Amino acid sequence: MFESFWRTVGERSTIVIPGWKTMSYFSDVRSVCWFLETEFADEVRRLHRLVGNAKVDDGRSIVVGTGSTQLFQAALYALSPLDGPEPVNVVSAVPYYSSYLAVTDFLKSRLYKWAGDACGFPGDDSPYIEIVTSPNNPDGFTRKAIVNGSCGKTIHDLAYYWPQYTAITEEADHDIMLFTVSKSTGHAGTRIGWALVKDEEVAKRMTKFIEINTIGVSKDSQLRAARILKVISDGHEWPVTDGTERFFEYGRRMMTDRWERLREVVRSTSRFSLPQFTPAFCKFAGETTETHPAFAWLKCEMEGVEDCEGYLKSHKILTRSGKHFGMDIKHVRVSMLDRDEIFDLFLERLANL
Ligand code: PMP
């Protein structure tokens, strides 16, 4: 969906990397994250200060990752007791982002294991890790940690806490906050994410994980991501002279349009339902804004149809079943971020059911 914005930006978002540049493993050996490019770190801080969605000062470290997926694994490693009698439980409230389960259990680690739904998880005095995704993938709701144990650690995945999706109501201030260009700017293929980490020891352990895993993170990608973030911040901080729309206004306009059209189709068919969100005051936009998640969490309301994914597939609509997110198969997740042609086709097919 964001591709059409970046086409209008043209040369300003282009970078050229000569053959002799970015050759070393190292970026800044004095930094906790020694493979973090300074240019990228500067643009990350600048964008967060502009949007006001996360605290970046007070000694917080930035750790860069090959997507936030690598940072999630680094955070699991960093937060797990190394000498525990058994793997630490990892939980997240249903419906949760399906990759957490897959990634946590893939290597059958002795450090951590997936324990499913955070709701009802006993908050006793044994260690656990809770993942809080806000706004949530797949359903779009704003979330807070729910397990109330004395030995719990949290990882906040804030991939969607940007103004095109939701109101920016406060500067998030959690121990580990994960972000990614995949969802903020649309550059999933660049494979760049970043973590804002309060505790320097945790940041060092996350860095160690990435050192062992991939000996750092592509500098070429970091420089590209830095330029992409810079174009966004420049656009919002300086008066636009060439008629290009500002990124978050573009994103919000597109999401508003798509959600209005989807809700209209869903209303007219009366076979499905969608979550309802309460508008909130967005400090970035300076006005009350609606929530427009990156995914539609669609529920099949038809008598006799249990498997919503299968039903939609038989009508040439590809979705992901609720079962992958720890929920029932009456729910499916639909992407709201595809290219215009695909999204239009999806609405057309849904309307014709
Ligand atoms: N967290 C959430 C909540 C996501 O939805 C996604 C992408 N679907 C990711 C992380 C993955 O991000 P990345 O591409 O940076 O690995």
PDB file of N, CA, C and O and ligand atoms in Angstrom, residues 66-69 97 100 133 137 157 159-160 180 182-183 188 191-193 295, ligand 1:
ATOM      1  N   THR A  66      17.707  -7.668  12.233  1.00  0.00           N
ATOM      2  CA  THR A  66      17.253  -8.060  10.897  1.00  0.00           C
ATOM      3  C   THR A  66      15.738  -8.291  11.002  1.00  0.00           C
ATOM      4  O   THR A  66      15.280  -9.405  11.217  1.00  0.00           O
ATOM      5  N   GLY A  67      15.022  -7.188  10.922  1.00  0.00           N
ATOM      6  CA  GLY A  67      13.587  -7.197  11.197  1.00  0.00           C
ATOM      7  C   GLY A  67      13.372  -7.290  12.699  1.00  0.00           C
ATOM      8  O   GLY A  67      14.286  -7.655  13.451  1.00  0.00           O
ATOM      9  N   SER A  68      12.162  -6.957  13.137  1.00  0.00           N
ATOM     10  CA  SER A  68      11.906  -7.080  14.578  1.00  0.00           C
ATOM     11  C   SER A  68      11.793  -8.548  14.961  1.00  0.00           C
ATOM     12  O   SER A  68      11.863  -8.912  16.122  1.00  0.00           O
ATOM     13  N   THR A  69      11.659  -9.440  13.957  1.00  0.00           N
ATOM     14  CA  THR A  69      11.617 -10.876  14.241  1.00  0.00           C
ATOM     15  C   THR A  69      12.921 -11.349  14.891  1.00  0.00           C
ATOM     16  O   THR A  69      12.905 -12.122  15.845  1.00  0.00           O
ATOM     17  N   TYR A  97      -0.194 -12.779  17.716  1.00  0.00           N
ATOM     18  CA  TYR A  97       0.506 -12.853  16.423  1.00  0.00           C
ATOM     19  C   TYR A  97       1.138 -14.245  16.309  1.00  0.00           C
ATOM     20  O   TYR A  97       1.918 -14.646  17.161  1.00  0.00           O
ATOM     21  N   TYR A 100       4.891 -15.569  17.058  1.00  0.00           N
ATOM     22  CA  TYR A 100       5.487 -15.697  18.397  1.00  0.00           C
ATOM     23  C   TYR A 100       5.602 -17.169  18.782  1.00  0.00           C
ATOM     24  O   TYR A 100       6.629 -17.615  19.273  1.00  0.00           O
ATOM     25  N   THR A 133       1.379  -6.882  22.374  1.00  0.00           N
ATOM     26  CA  THR A 133       1.382  -6.299  21.029  1.00  0.00           C
ATOM     27  C   THR A 133       0.317  -5.212  20.991  1.00  0.00           C
ATOM     28  O   THR A 133      -0.863  -5.498  21.174  1.00  0.00           O
ATOM     29  N   ASN A 137      -1.839  -7.355  16.539  1.00  0.00           N
ATOM     30  CA  ASN A 137      -2.003  -8.183  15.342  1.00  0.00           C
ATOM     31  C   ASN A 137      -2.545  -9.520  15.860  1.00  0.00           C
ATOM     32  O   ASN A 137      -1.874 -10.136  16.687  1.00  0.00           O
ATOM     33  N   ASP A 157       5.680  -5.237  21.677  1.00  0.00           N
ATOM     34  CA  ASP A 157       5.828  -5.180  20.227  1.00  0.00           C
ATOM     35  C   ASP A 157       4.926  -4.048  19.738  1.00  0.00           C
ATOM     36  O   ASP A 157       3.699  -4.186  19.692  1.00  0.00           O
ATOM     37  N   ALA A 159       4.961  -2.560  16.738  1.00  0.00           N
ATOM     38  CA  ALA A 159       5.107  -2.460  15.283  1.00  0.00           C
ATOM     39  C   ALA A 159       4.039  -1.552  14.649  1.00  0.00           C
ATOM     40  O   ALA A 159       4.304  -0.876  13.655  1.00  0.00           O
ATOM     41  N   TYR A 160       2.833  -1.550  15.249  1.00  0.00           N
ATOM     42  CA  TYR A 160       1.717  -0.781  14.642  1.00  0.00           C
ATOM     43  C   TYR A 160       1.380   0.498  15.408  1.00  0.00           C
ATOM     44  O   TYR A 160       0.333   1.088  15.167  1.00  0.00           O
ATOM     45  N   THR A 180       9.525  -1.703  13.673  1.00  0.00           N
ATOM     46  CA  THR A 180      10.045  -2.230  12.404  1.00  0.00           C
ATOM     47  C   THR A 180       9.663  -1.317  11.248  1.00  0.00           C
ATOM     48  O   THR A 180       8.575  -0.731  11.255  1.00  0.00           O
ATOM     49  N   SER A 182       8.972  -2.519   8.469  1.00  0.00           N
ATOM     50  CA  SER A 182       7.959  -3.276   7.720  1.00  0.00           C
ATOM     51  C   SER A 182       6.589  -2.621   7.824  1.00  0.00           C
ATOM     52  O   SER A 182       5.851  -2.533   6.846  1.00  0.00           O
ATOM     53  N   LYS A 183       6.224  -2.187   9.037  1.00  0.00           N
ATOM     54  CA  LYS A 183       4.879  -1.664   9.265  1.00  0.00           C
ATOM     55  C   LYS A 183       4.842  -0.143   9.346  1.00  0.00           C
ATOM     56  O   LYS A 183       3.828   0.472   9.022  1.00  0.00           O
ATOM     57  N   ALA A 188       9.196  -3.811   4.276  1.00  0.00           N
ATOM     58  CA  ALA A 188       9.406  -5.126   4.897  1.00  0.00           C
ATOM     59  C   ALA A 188      10.646  -5.817   4.328  1.00  0.00           C
ATOM     60  O   ALA A 188      11.378  -6.505   5.042  1.00  0.00           O
ATOM     61  N   ARG A 191      14.300  -5.526   5.795  1.00  0.00           N
ATOM     62  CA  ARG A 191      14.565  -6.366   6.979  1.00  0.00           C
ATOM     63  C   ARG A 191      15.239  -5.570   8.090  1.00  0.00           C
ATOM     64  O   ARG A 191      16.294  -5.974   8.598  1.00  0.00           O
ATOM     65  N   ILE A 192      14.691  -4.450   8.446  1.00  0.00           N
ATOM     66  CA  ILE A 192      15.263  -3.667   9.545  1.00  0.00           C
ATOM     67  C   ILE A 192      14.205  -3.398  10.617  1.00  0.00           C
ATOM     68  O   ILE A 192      13.121  -2.903  10.325  1.00  0.00           O
ATOM     69  N   GLY A 193      14.573  -3.738  11.854  1.00  0.00           N
ATOM     70  CA  GLY A 193      13.765  -3.385  13.011  1.00  0.00           C
ATOM     71  C   GLY A 193      14.674  -2.797  14.067  1.00  0.00           C
ATOM     72  O   GLY A 193      15.911  -2.851  13.923  1.00  0.00           O
ATOM     73  N   PHE A 295      -4.719  -4.989   9.801  1.00  0.00           N
ATOM     74  CA  PHE A 295      -5.460  -6.204   9.467  1.00  0.00           C
ATOM     75  C   PHE A 295      -6.916  -6.048   9.874  1.00  0.00           C
ATOM     76  O   PHE A 295      -7.219  -5.397  10.872  1.00  0.00           O
TER      77      PHE A 295
HETATM   78  N1  PMP B   1       5.514  -7.926  15.015  1.00  0.00           N
HETATM   79  C1  PMP B   1       4.266  -7.879  14.556  1.00  0.00           C
HETATM   80  C2  PMP B   1       3.153  -7.628  15.517  1.00  0.00           C
HETATM   81  C3  PMP B   1       4.000  -8.089  13.205  1.00  0.00           C
HETATM   82  O1  PMP B   1       2.747  -8.074  12.752  1.00  0.00           O
HETATM   83  C4  PMP B   1       5.071  -8.334  12.313  1.00  0.00           C
HETATM   84  C5  PMP B   1       4.874  -8.557  10.828  1.00  0.00           C
HETATM   85  N2  PMP B   1       3.762  -9.248  10.450  1.00  0.00           N
HETATM   86  C6  PMP B   1       6.339  -8.386  12.841  1.00  0.00           C
HETATM   87  C7  PMP B   1       6.541  -8.162  14.183  1.00  0.00           C
HETATM   88  C8  PMP B   1       7.508  -8.736  11.953  1.00  0.00           C
HETATM   89  O2  PMP B   1       8.263  -7.641  11.638  1.00  0.00           O
HETATM   90  P1  PMP B   1       9.606  -7.729  10.802  1.00  0.00           P
HETATM   91  O3  PMP B   1       9.241  -7.706   9.369  1.00  0.00           O
HETATM   92  O4  PMP B   1      10.317  -6.482  11.209  1.00  0.00           O
HETATM   93  O5  PMP B   1      10.373  -8.950  11.196  1.00  0.00           O
END
